[in-house]
Amino acid sequence: MFKSLALALLLAVPAMAATSKSEVKELDKIPRLHPEYPLPAEPNQVFYIERSSNSNTVIYAANLDKDGKLQKDEPITAFWRWYNVDGHKKSLNFVERMMAYGIKSVKHDGPNGSYSFKVAAMPERTLYIGLDAKGTPEVFTKFGNRWATISYIYLEVVDKGLMPDVPSLDLFGIDRENGKALHEHITRQ
């Protein structure tokens, strides 16, 4: 809970957060920053958040109706996989939903019938969930000025007592125009 609150305080509250710097690079492939961590593979998974502090992972998955379309009232959901215990699924708690990993502001206003939304700890970043040409759910956003489908987000967490520090985060995805791997590194200044 404290890590979620710290993330929210560091990234979500503009008046309290330091300014940030973003750098986007093209890569040969999307790296696994912690290859020893389990690789999530949930039904309808669209991306996940991995943290340096332990292997517990927040999974984001599409909610599909019986026809394979996104559910209009709740097209995306988030939950934990507690890999450092026994891998069980766990709901986000109230603080995590409201201040860190929860889904905010879902609207049916994105390109090609997609839904826009925000992750609570990144209110400045709009993400979109939609279906690709094959009907597979995906989440995309801009990495700099390039549209990319998100694969995963990595948080660097430094434990400093009750309030851990999150000095940087990394977004990894695939450029929607040319299919190349992209990496956006965001650091607090």
Short mmCIF file of N, CA and C in Angstrom, two decimals, residues 15-184:
data_model
loop_
_atom_site.label_atom_id
_atom_site.label_comp_id
_atom_site.label_asym_id
_atom_site.label_seq_id
_atom_site.Cartn_x
_atom_site.Cartn_y
_atom_site.Cartn_z
N ALA A 15 1.44 19.40 -8.40
CA ALA A 15 1.97 20.44 -7.52
C ALA A 15 3.11 19.93 -6.66
N MET A 16 3.10 18.64 -6.34
CA MET A 16 4.11 18.07 -5.46
C MET A 16 5.21 17.36 -6.24
N ALA A 17 4.91 16.92 -7.43
CA ALA A 17 5.86 16.13 -8.20
C ALA A 17 6.92 17.04 -8.83
N ALA A 18 8.11 16.52 -8.95
CA ALA A 18 9.16 17.25 -9.65
C ALA A 18 8.86 17.21 -11.14
N THR A 19 9.53 18.08 -11.88
CA THR A 19 9.35 18.02 -13.33
C THR A 19 9.98 16.73 -13.83
N SER A 20 9.57 16.32 -15.00
CA SER A 20 10.10 15.08 -15.54
C SER A 20 10.71 15.31 -16.92
N LYS A 21 11.57 14.39 -17.29
CA LYS A 21 12.23 14.43 -18.60
C LYS A 21 11.91 13.11 -19.29
N SER A 22 11.58 13.18 -20.57
CA SER A 22 11.22 12.00 -21.33
C SER A 22 12.14 11.85 -22.53
N GLU A 23 12.57 10.62 -22.78
CA GLU A 23 13.41 10.32 -23.94
C GLU A 23 12.88 9.06 -24.60
N VAL A 24 12.65 9.13 -25.92
CA VAL A 24 12.13 7.99 -26.68
C VAL A 24 13.23 7.47 -27.60
N LYS A 25 13.40 6.14 -27.59
CA LYS A 25 14.40 5.49 -28.45
C LYS A 25 13.77 4.31 -29.17
N GLU A 26 14.28 4.04 -30.36
CA GLU A 26 13.91 2.84 -31.09
C GLU A 26 14.87 1.73 -30.66
N LEU A 27 14.36 0.52 -30.49
CA LEU A 27 15.17 -0.62 -30.07
C LEU A 27 15.06 -1.75 -31.09
N ASP A 28 16.00 -2.69 -31.03
CA ASP A 28 15.92 -3.88 -31.88
C ASP A 28 14.77 -4.77 -31.43
N LYS A 29 14.58 -4.87 -30.11
CA LYS A 29 13.48 -5.66 -29.56
C LYS A 29 13.15 -5.13 -28.18
N ILE A 30 11.99 -5.51 -27.67
CA ILE A 30 11.59 -5.09 -26.33
C ILE A 30 12.34 -5.96 -25.32
N PRO A 31 13.12 -5.33 -24.43
CA PRO A 31 13.89 -6.10 -23.45
C PRO A 31 13.04 -6.51 -22.25
N ARG A 32 13.45 -7.55 -21.59
CA ARG A 32 12.91 -7.91 -20.27
C ARG A 32 13.90 -7.37 -19.26
N LEU A 33 13.53 -6.35 -18.50
CA LEU A 33 14.45 -5.76 -17.54
C LEU A 33 14.72 -6.68 -16.36
N HIS A 34 13.77 -7.55 -16.06
CA HIS A 34 13.96 -8.57 -15.01
C HIS A 34 13.55 -9.92 -15.59
N PRO A 35 14.41 -10.55 -16.37
CA PRO A 35 14.02 -11.82 -16.99
C PRO A 35 13.74 -12.93 -15.98
N GLU A 36 14.18 -12.75 -14.74
CA GLU A 36 13.90 -13.75 -13.71
C GLU A 36 12.46 -13.64 -13.18
N TYR A 37 11.79 -12.53 -13.45
CA TYR A 37 10.38 -12.38 -13.05
C TYR A 37 9.50 -13.20 -13.99
N PRO A 38 8.39 -13.74 -13.50
CA PRO A 38 7.45 -14.44 -14.38
C PRO A 38 6.90 -13.49 -15.45
N LEU A 39 6.71 -14.00 -16.64
CA LEU A 39 6.13 -13.22 -17.73
C LEU A 39 4.62 -13.42 -17.70
N PRO A 40 3.85 -12.36 -17.42
CA PRO A 40 2.40 -12.52 -17.34
C PRO A 40 1.80 -12.93 -18.69
N ALA A 41 0.79 -13.76 -18.63
CA ALA A 41 0.07 -14.20 -19.84
C ALA A 41 -1.38 -14.47 -19.46
N GLU A 42 -2.10 -13.40 -19.18
CA GLU A 42 -3.50 -13.49 -18.75
C GLU A 42 -4.43 -13.45 -19.97
N PRO A 43 -5.62 -14.02 -19.84
CA PRO A 43 -6.60 -13.87 -20.92
C PRO A 43 -6.90 -12.39 -21.16
N ASN A 44 -6.88 -11.98 -22.41
CA ASN A 44 -7.18 -10.60 -22.83
C ASN A 44 -6.24 -9.55 -22.23
N GLN A 45 -5.05 -9.97 -21.81
CA GLN A 45 -4.06 -9.03 -21.26
C GLN A 45 -3.67 -8.03 -22.34
N VAL A 46 -3.61 -6.74 -21.95
CA VAL A 46 -3.20 -5.72 -22.90
C VAL A 46 -1.85 -5.09 -22.53
N PHE A 47 -1.52 -5.01 -21.25
CA PHE A 47 -0.18 -4.63 -20.81
C PHE A 47 -0.08 -4.91 -19.32
N TYR A 48 1.11 -4.70 -18.77
CA TYR A 48 1.32 -4.91 -17.34
C TYR A 48 2.33 -3.92 -16.81
N ILE A 49 2.33 -3.74 -15.49
CA ILE A 49 3.31 -2.90 -14.82
C ILE A 49 4.16 -3.79 -13.92
N GLU A 50 5.46 -3.74 -14.19
CA GLU A 50 6.45 -4.50 -13.42
C GLU A 50 7.24 -3.49 -12.60
N ARG A 51 7.71 -3.90 -11.43
CA ARG A 51 8.43 -3.01 -10.54
C ARG A 51 9.77 -3.61 -10.15
N SER A 52 10.74 -2.75 -9.88
CA SER A 52 12.06 -3.23 -9.48
C SER A 52 12.05 -3.84 -8.09
N SER A 53 11.09 -3.47 -7.25
CA SER A 53 11.10 -3.87 -5.84
C SER A 53 10.80 -5.34 -5.61
N ASN A 54 9.95 -5.95 -6.45
CA ASN A 54 9.67 -7.39 -6.36
C ASN A 54 8.90 -7.82 -7.60
N SER A 55 8.63 -9.09 -7.70
CA SER A 55 8.01 -9.63 -8.93
C SER A 55 6.49 -9.47 -8.99
N ASN A 56 5.86 -8.97 -7.93
CA ASN A 56 4.41 -8.74 -8.00
C ASN A 56 4.12 -7.77 -9.14
N THR A 57 3.11 -8.07 -9.93
CA THR A 57 2.86 -7.36 -11.18
C THR A 57 1.40 -6.95 -11.27
N VAL A 58 1.16 -5.73 -11.76
CA VAL A 58 -0.20 -5.27 -12.02
C VAL A 58 -0.51 -5.58 -13.48
N ILE A 59 -1.59 -6.32 -13.69
CA ILE A 59 -2.01 -6.73 -15.04
C ILE A 59 -3.21 -5.89 -15.46
N TYR A 60 -3.21 -5.45 -16.71
CA TYR A 60 -4.36 -4.76 -17.30
C TYR A 60 -4.91 -5.66 -18.39
N ALA A 61 -6.21 -5.93 -18.31
CA ALA A 61 -6.84 -6.86 -19.26
C ALA A 61 -8.13 -6.24 -19.79
N ALA A 62 -8.43 -6.54 -21.05
CA ALA A 62 -9.67 -6.09 -21.67
C ALA A 62 -10.84 -6.92 -21.16
N ASN A 63 -11.97 -6.28 -20.98
CA ASN A 63 -13.22 -6.97 -20.68
C ASN A 63 -14.02 -7.05 -21.97
N LEU A 64 -14.22 -8.26 -22.46
CA LEU A 64 -14.93 -8.46 -23.72
C LEU A 64 -16.31 -9.04 -23.47
N ASP A 65 -17.27 -8.66 -24.33
CA ASP A 65 -18.61 -9.24 -24.23
C ASP A 65 -18.64 -10.57 -24.99
N LYS A 66 -19.81 -11.19 -25.06
CA LYS A 66 -19.93 -12.51 -25.70
C LYS A 66 -19.62 -12.47 -27.20
N ASP A 67 -19.68 -11.27 -27.81
CA ASP A 67 -19.38 -11.12 -29.24
C ASP A 67 -17.92 -10.73 -29.49
N GLY A 68 -17.11 -10.68 -28.44
CA GLY A 68 -15.70 -10.33 -28.59
C GLY A 68 -15.45 -8.83 -28.70
N LYS A 69 -16.43 -8.01 -28.38
CA LYS A 69 -16.29 -6.55 -28.39
C LYS A 69 -15.99 -6.07 -26.98
N LEU A 70 -15.38 -4.90 -26.88
CA LEU A 70 -15.10 -4.33 -25.56
C LEU A 70 -16.41 -4.01 -24.84
N GLN A 71 -16.47 -4.35 -23.56
CA GLN A 71 -17.65 -4.01 -22.76
C GLN A 71 -17.70 -2.49 -22.61
N LYS A 72 -18.84 -1.93 -22.94
CA LYS A 72 -18.97 -0.47 -22.94
C LYS A 72 -18.85 0.15 -21.55
N ASP A 73 -19.37 -0.52 -20.54
CA ASP A 73 -19.35 0.06 -19.20
C ASP A 73 -18.00 -0.08 -18.50
N GLU A 74 -17.22 -1.09 -18.86
CA GLU A 74 -15.91 -1.31 -18.24
C GLU A 74 -15.02 -2.08 -19.22
N PRO A 75 -14.42 -1.36 -20.20
CA PRO A 75 -13.64 -2.06 -21.22
C PRO A 75 -12.29 -2.61 -20.74
N ILE A 76 -11.81 -2.12 -19.60
CA ILE A 76 -10.50 -2.56 -19.10
C ILE A 76 -10.54 -2.69 -17.58
N THR A 77 -9.77 -3.64 -17.07
CA THR A 77 -9.68 -3.86 -15.63
C THR A 77 -8.22 -4.04 -15.24
N ALA A 78 -7.92 -3.81 -13.97
CA ALA A 78 -6.55 -3.98 -13.46
C ALA A 78 -6.59 -4.83 -12.19
N PHE A 79 -5.56 -5.67 -12.03
CA PHE A 79 -5.46 -6.52 -10.84
C PHE A 79 -4.01 -6.94 -10.65
N TRP A 80 -3.70 -7.43 -9.46
CA TRP A 80 -2.36 -7.92 -9.14
C TRP A 80 -2.22 -9.40 -9.47
N ARG A 81 -1.00 -9.80 -9.79
CA ARG A 81 -0.54 -11.18 -9.70
C ARG A 81 0.59 -11.14 -8.68
N TRP A 82 0.38 -11.82 -7.56
CA TRP A 82 1.36 -11.83 -6.48
C TRP A 82 2.35 -12.96 -6.72
N TYR A 83 3.26 -12.74 -7.65
CA TYR A 83 4.24 -13.75 -8.01
C TYR A 83 5.23 -14.05 -6.89
N ASN A 84 5.52 -13.07 -6.03
CA ASN A 84 6.50 -13.35 -4.99
C ASN A 84 5.91 -14.14 -3.82
N VAL A 85 4.62 -14.46 -3.89
CA VAL A 85 3.98 -15.32 -2.89
C VAL A 85 3.70 -16.66 -3.55
N ASP A 86 2.60 -16.74 -4.28
CA ASP A 86 2.23 -18.00 -4.95
C ASP A 86 1.58 -17.76 -6.31
N GLY A 87 1.64 -16.52 -6.79
CA GLY A 87 1.09 -16.20 -8.10
C GLY A 87 -0.40 -15.93 -8.12
N HIS A 88 -1.03 -15.88 -6.94
CA HIS A 88 -2.48 -15.70 -6.92
C HIS A 88 -2.89 -14.31 -7.41
N LYS A 89 -4.12 -14.25 -7.90
CA LYS A 89 -4.71 -13.01 -8.38
C LYS A 89 -5.29 -12.26 -7.19
N LYS A 90 -5.09 -10.94 -7.17
CA LYS A 90 -5.59 -10.13 -6.06
C LYS A 90 -6.11 -8.81 -6.62
N SER A 91 -7.24 -8.38 -6.13
CA SER A 91 -7.80 -7.09 -6.54
C SER A 91 -6.93 -5.95 -6.03
N LEU A 92 -6.95 -4.83 -6.75
CA LEU A 92 -6.30 -3.63 -6.24
C LEU A 92 -7.10 -3.14 -5.04
N ASN A 93 -6.41 -2.63 -4.03
CA ASN A 93 -7.13 -2.06 -2.90
C ASN A 93 -7.57 -0.63 -3.23
N PHE A 94 -8.30 -0.02 -2.34
CA PHE A 94 -8.87 1.31 -2.58
C PHE A 94 -7.79 2.34 -2.93
N VAL A 95 -6.75 2.41 -2.13
CA VAL A 95 -5.68 3.38 -2.37
C VAL A 95 -5.01 3.11 -3.71
N GLU A 96 -4.74 1.86 -4.02
CA GLU A 96 -4.12 1.51 -5.31
C GLU A 96 -5.01 1.91 -6.48
N ARG A 97 -6.31 1.69 -6.35
CA ARG A 97 -7.24 2.06 -7.43
C ARG A 97 -7.33 3.57 -7.60
N MET A 98 -7.42 4.29 -6.51
CA MET A 98 -7.65 5.73 -6.57
C MET A 98 -6.39 6.54 -6.84
N MET A 99 -5.24 6.06 -6.37
CA MET A 99 -4.04 6.88 -6.41
C MET A 99 -2.91 6.35 -7.28
N ALA A 100 -2.95 5.09 -7.68
CA ALA A 100 -1.79 4.54 -8.37
C ALA A 100 -2.14 3.80 -9.65
N TYR A 101 -2.68 2.59 -9.54
CA TYR A 101 -2.82 1.69 -10.69
C TYR A 101 -4.23 1.63 -11.27
N GLY A 102 -5.19 2.29 -10.64
CA GLY A 102 -6.57 2.20 -11.08
C GLY A 102 -6.84 2.91 -12.40
N ILE A 103 -7.96 2.56 -13.02
CA ILE A 103 -8.39 3.13 -14.30
C ILE A 103 -9.28 4.33 -14.01
N LYS A 104 -9.02 5.44 -14.70
CA LYS A 104 -9.79 6.67 -14.52
C LYS A 104 -10.32 7.17 -15.86
N SER A 105 -11.41 7.87 -15.81
CA SER A 105 -11.94 8.64 -16.95
C SER A 105 -12.10 7.84 -18.23
N VAL A 106 -12.80 6.72 -18.18
CA VAL A 106 -13.02 5.93 -19.39
C VAL A 106 -14.09 6.62 -20.23
N LYS A 107 -13.74 6.89 -21.49
CA LYS A 107 -14.67 7.54 -22.42
C LYS A 107 -14.60 6.84 -23.77
N HIS A 108 -15.72 6.75 -24.44
CA HIS A 108 -15.76 6.14 -25.78
C HIS A 108 -15.53 7.24 -26.81
N ASP A 109 -14.31 7.75 -26.86
CA ASP A 109 -14.01 8.89 -27.72
C ASP A 109 -12.68 8.76 -28.46
N GLY A 110 -12.10 7.58 -28.46
CA GLY A 110 -10.80 7.39 -29.08
C GLY A 110 -10.89 7.09 -30.56
N PRO A 111 -9.75 7.04 -31.24
CA PRO A 111 -9.74 6.73 -32.67
C PRO A 111 -10.26 5.32 -32.96
N ASN A 112 -10.95 5.17 -34.07
CA ASN A 112 -11.48 3.88 -34.54
C ASN A 112 -12.33 3.16 -33.50
N GLY A 113 -13.15 3.92 -32.77
CA GLY A 113 -14.05 3.30 -31.80
C GLY A 113 -13.40 2.87 -30.51
N SER A 114 -12.17 3.30 -30.25
CA SER A 114 -11.49 2.92 -29.01
C SER A 114 -11.99 3.78 -27.85
N TYR A 115 -11.60 3.36 -26.65
CA TYR A 115 -11.95 4.07 -25.43
C TYR A 115 -10.69 4.72 -24.88
N SER A 116 -10.80 5.99 -24.49
CA SER A 116 -9.66 6.64 -23.83
C SER A 116 -9.77 6.41 -22.32
N PHE A 117 -8.62 6.35 -21.67
CA PHE A 117 -8.59 6.21 -20.21
C PHE A 117 -7.25 6.68 -19.70
N LYS A 118 -7.15 6.79 -18.39
CA LYS A 118 -5.91 7.17 -17.73
C LYS A 118 -5.65 6.22 -16.58
N VAL A 119 -4.39 5.97 -16.31
CA VAL A 119 -3.99 5.24 -15.10
C VAL A 119 -3.85 6.31 -14.02
N ALA A 120 -4.38 6.05 -12.84
CA ALA A 120 -4.48 7.06 -11.78
C ALA A 120 -3.16 7.80 -11.52
N ALA A 121 -2.04 7.11 -11.52
CA ALA A 121 -0.76 7.75 -11.20
C ALA A 121 -0.16 8.52 -12.36
N MET A 122 -0.76 8.44 -13.54
CA MET A 122 -0.25 9.17 -14.71
C MET A 122 -1.39 9.95 -15.36
N PRO A 123 -1.97 10.93 -14.66
CA PRO A 123 -3.14 11.63 -15.20
C PRO A 123 -2.84 12.46 -16.45
N GLU A 124 -1.57 12.77 -16.67
CA GLU A 124 -1.20 13.56 -17.85
C GLU A 124 -1.13 12.72 -19.12
N ARG A 125 -1.19 11.41 -18.99
CA ARG A 125 -1.02 10.50 -20.14
C ARG A 125 -2.34 9.84 -20.48
N THR A 126 -2.83 10.08 -21.70
CA THR A 126 -4.05 9.41 -22.17
C THR A 126 -3.66 8.13 -22.89
N LEU A 127 -4.32 7.04 -22.52
CA LEU A 127 -4.14 5.75 -23.18
C LEU A 127 -5.45 5.39 -23.85
N TYR A 128 -5.38 4.50 -24.82
CA TYR A 128 -6.57 4.07 -25.56
C TYR A 128 -6.61 2.55 -25.61
N ILE A 129 -7.80 2.00 -25.38
CA ILE A 129 -7.98 0.56 -25.55
C ILE A 129 -8.94 0.35 -26.71
N GLY A 130 -8.55 -0.54 -27.60
CA GLY A 130 -9.38 -0.87 -28.75
C GLY A 130 -9.08 -2.28 -29.22
N LEU A 131 -9.63 -2.62 -30.35
CA LEU A 131 -9.38 -3.93 -30.97
C LEU A 131 -8.59 -3.71 -32.24
N ASP A 132 -7.57 -4.55 -32.47
CA ASP A 132 -6.81 -4.43 -33.71
C ASP A 132 -7.60 -5.05 -34.86
N ALA A 133 -7.01 -5.10 -36.05
CA ALA A 133 -7.70 -5.61 -37.24
C ALA A 133 -8.16 -7.05 -37.09
N LYS A 134 -7.49 -7.82 -36.23
CA LYS A 134 -7.86 -9.23 -36.00
C LYS A 134 -8.85 -9.39 -34.85
N GLY A 135 -9.24 -8.27 -34.21
CA GLY A 135 -10.17 -8.33 -33.09
C GLY A 135 -9.51 -8.58 -31.75
N THR A 136 -8.18 -8.47 -31.70
CA THR A 136 -7.43 -8.67 -30.46
C THR A 136 -7.35 -7.34 -29.70
N PRO A 137 -7.64 -7.34 -28.39
CA PRO A 137 -7.55 -6.09 -27.64
C PRO A 137 -6.11 -5.59 -27.53
N GLU A 138 -5.98 -4.27 -27.53
CA GLU A 138 -4.67 -3.63 -27.41
C GLU A 138 -4.83 -2.27 -26.75
N VAL A 139 -3.75 -1.80 -26.11
CA VAL A 139 -3.70 -0.46 -25.53
C VAL A 139 -2.59 0.30 -26.23
N PHE A 140 -2.89 1.53 -26.62
CA PHE A 140 -1.89 2.33 -27.30
C PHE A 140 -1.90 3.76 -26.76
N THR A 141 -0.78 4.44 -26.96
CA THR A 141 -0.59 5.82 -26.54
C THR A 141 0.54 6.41 -27.37
N LYS A 142 0.85 7.67 -27.13
CA LYS A 142 1.98 8.28 -27.82
C LYS A 142 3.24 8.13 -26.99
N PHE A 143 4.29 7.67 -27.64
CA PHE A 143 5.64 7.68 -27.08
C PHE A 143 6.30 8.86 -27.77
N GLY A 144 6.41 9.99 -27.11
CA GLY A 144 6.85 11.21 -27.79
C GLY A 144 5.79 11.58 -28.81
N ASN A 145 6.16 11.62 -30.09
CA ASN A 145 5.19 11.93 -31.14
C ASN A 145 4.82 10.70 -31.97
N ARG A 146 5.12 9.51 -31.47
CA ARG A 146 4.86 8.27 -32.21
C ARG A 146 3.81 7.42 -31.48
N TRP A 147 2.80 6.97 -32.22
CA TRP A 147 1.79 6.09 -31.64
C TRP A 147 2.37 4.69 -31.49
N ALA A 148 2.18 4.12 -30.30
CA ALA A 148 2.72 2.79 -30.03
C ALA A 148 1.73 1.97 -29.21
N THR A 149 1.72 0.67 -29.47
CA THR A 149 0.96 -0.28 -28.66
C THR A 149 1.84 -0.65 -27.47
N ILE A 150 1.32 -0.47 -26.26
CA ILE A 150 2.10 -0.72 -25.05
C ILE A 150 2.25 -2.21 -24.80
N SER A 151 3.47 -2.63 -24.48
CA SER A 151 3.74 -4.00 -24.04
C SER A 151 3.77 -4.05 -22.52
N TYR A 152 4.63 -3.21 -21.93
CA TYR A 152 4.66 -3.14 -20.47
C TYR A 152 5.30 -1.85 -20.00
N ILE A 153 5.08 -1.56 -18.72
CA ILE A 153 5.66 -0.40 -18.04
C ILE A 153 6.49 -0.94 -16.89
N TYR A 154 7.66 -0.34 -16.70
CA TYR A 154 8.56 -0.76 -15.63
C TYR A 154 8.80 0.43 -14.70
N LEU A 155 8.60 0.23 -13.40
CA LEU A 155 8.84 1.27 -12.40
C LEU A 155 10.12 0.96 -11.63
N GLU A 156 11.01 1.91 -11.57
CA GLU A 156 12.19 1.81 -10.72
C GLU A 156 11.78 2.30 -9.34
N VAL A 157 11.80 1.42 -8.35
CA VAL A 157 11.36 1.76 -6.99
C VAL A 157 12.56 1.65 -6.06
N VAL A 158 12.84 2.72 -5.33
CA VAL A 158 13.94 2.75 -4.36
C VAL A 158 13.31 2.87 -2.98
N ASP A 159 13.50 1.83 -2.16
CA ASP A 159 12.93 1.85 -0.81
C ASP A 159 13.67 2.85 0.05
N LYS A 160 12.89 3.75 0.65
CA LYS A 160 13.45 4.75 1.57
C LYS A 160 12.53 4.86 2.78
N GLY A 161 12.33 3.75 3.45
CA GLY A 161 11.45 3.75 4.62
C GLY A 161 10.00 3.63 4.21
N LEU A 162 9.14 4.44 4.84
CA LEU A 162 7.71 4.36 4.58
C LEU A 162 7.32 4.87 3.20
N MET A 163 8.07 5.81 2.66
CA MET A 163 7.74 6.41 1.38
C MET A 163 8.82 6.10 0.35
N PRO A 164 8.67 5.03 -0.42
CA PRO A 164 9.68 4.71 -1.43
C PRO A 164 9.72 5.77 -2.52
N ASP A 165 10.83 5.86 -3.17
CA ASP A 165 11.04 6.81 -4.25
C ASP A 165 10.86 6.10 -5.59
N VAL A 166 10.25 6.78 -6.55
CA VAL A 166 10.12 6.26 -7.92
C VAL A 166 10.82 7.26 -8.83
N PRO A 167 12.16 7.11 -8.97
CA PRO A 167 12.90 8.10 -9.75
C PRO A 167 12.68 8.01 -11.26
N SER A 168 12.23 6.84 -11.74
CA SER A 168 12.03 6.73 -13.19
C SER A 168 11.02 5.64 -13.51
N LEU A 169 10.48 5.75 -14.72
CA LEU A 169 9.65 4.68 -15.26
C LEU A 169 9.97 4.53 -16.73
N ASP A 170 9.73 3.34 -17.23
CA ASP A 170 10.02 3.01 -18.62
C ASP A 170 8.78 2.40 -19.26
N LEU A 171 8.42 2.92 -20.43
CA LEU A 171 7.34 2.36 -21.22
C LEU A 171 7.95 1.63 -22.40
N PHE A 172 7.48 0.43 -22.68
CA PHE A 172 7.95 -0.35 -23.81
C PHE A 172 6.76 -0.69 -24.70
N GLY A 173 6.95 -0.56 -25.99
CA GLY A 173 5.85 -0.86 -26.91
C GLY A 173 6.33 -1.00 -28.34
N ILE A 174 5.36 -1.15 -29.23
CA ILE A 174 5.62 -1.35 -30.65
C ILE A 174 5.03 -0.18 -31.43
N ASP A 175 5.86 0.47 -32.26
CA ASP A 175 5.42 1.57 -33.11
C ASP A 175 4.30 1.08 -34.02
N ARG A 176 3.17 1.76 -34.01
CA ARG A 176 2.00 1.32 -34.78
C ARG A 176 2.18 1.56 -36.28
N GLU A 177 3.12 2.40 -36.66
CA GLU A 177 3.33 2.68 -38.08
C GLU A 177 4.34 1.74 -38.72
N ASN A 178 5.47 1.50 -38.04
CA ASN A 178 6.54 0.72 -38.68
C ASN A 178 6.86 -0.61 -37.98
N GLY A 179 6.19 -0.92 -36.85
CA GLY A 179 6.39 -2.19 -36.17
C GLY A 179 7.67 -2.31 -35.36
N LYS A 180 8.40 -1.21 -35.19
CA LYS A 180 9.66 -1.26 -34.44
C LYS A 180 9.41 -1.12 -32.94
N ALA A 181 10.30 -1.72 -32.16
CA ALA A 181 10.21 -1.61 -30.70
C ALA A 181 10.57 -0.20 -30.27
N LEU A 182 9.81 0.33 -29.31
CA LEU A 182 10.07 1.66 -28.78
C LEU A 182 10.22 1.59 -27.26
N HIS A 183 11.03 2.51 -26.75
CA HIS A 183 11.26 2.63 -25.31
C HIS A 183 11.16 4.11 -24.96
N GLU A 184 10.30 4.45 -24.02
CA GLU A 184 10.26 5.81 -23.48
C GLU A 184 10.71 5.75 -22.03
#
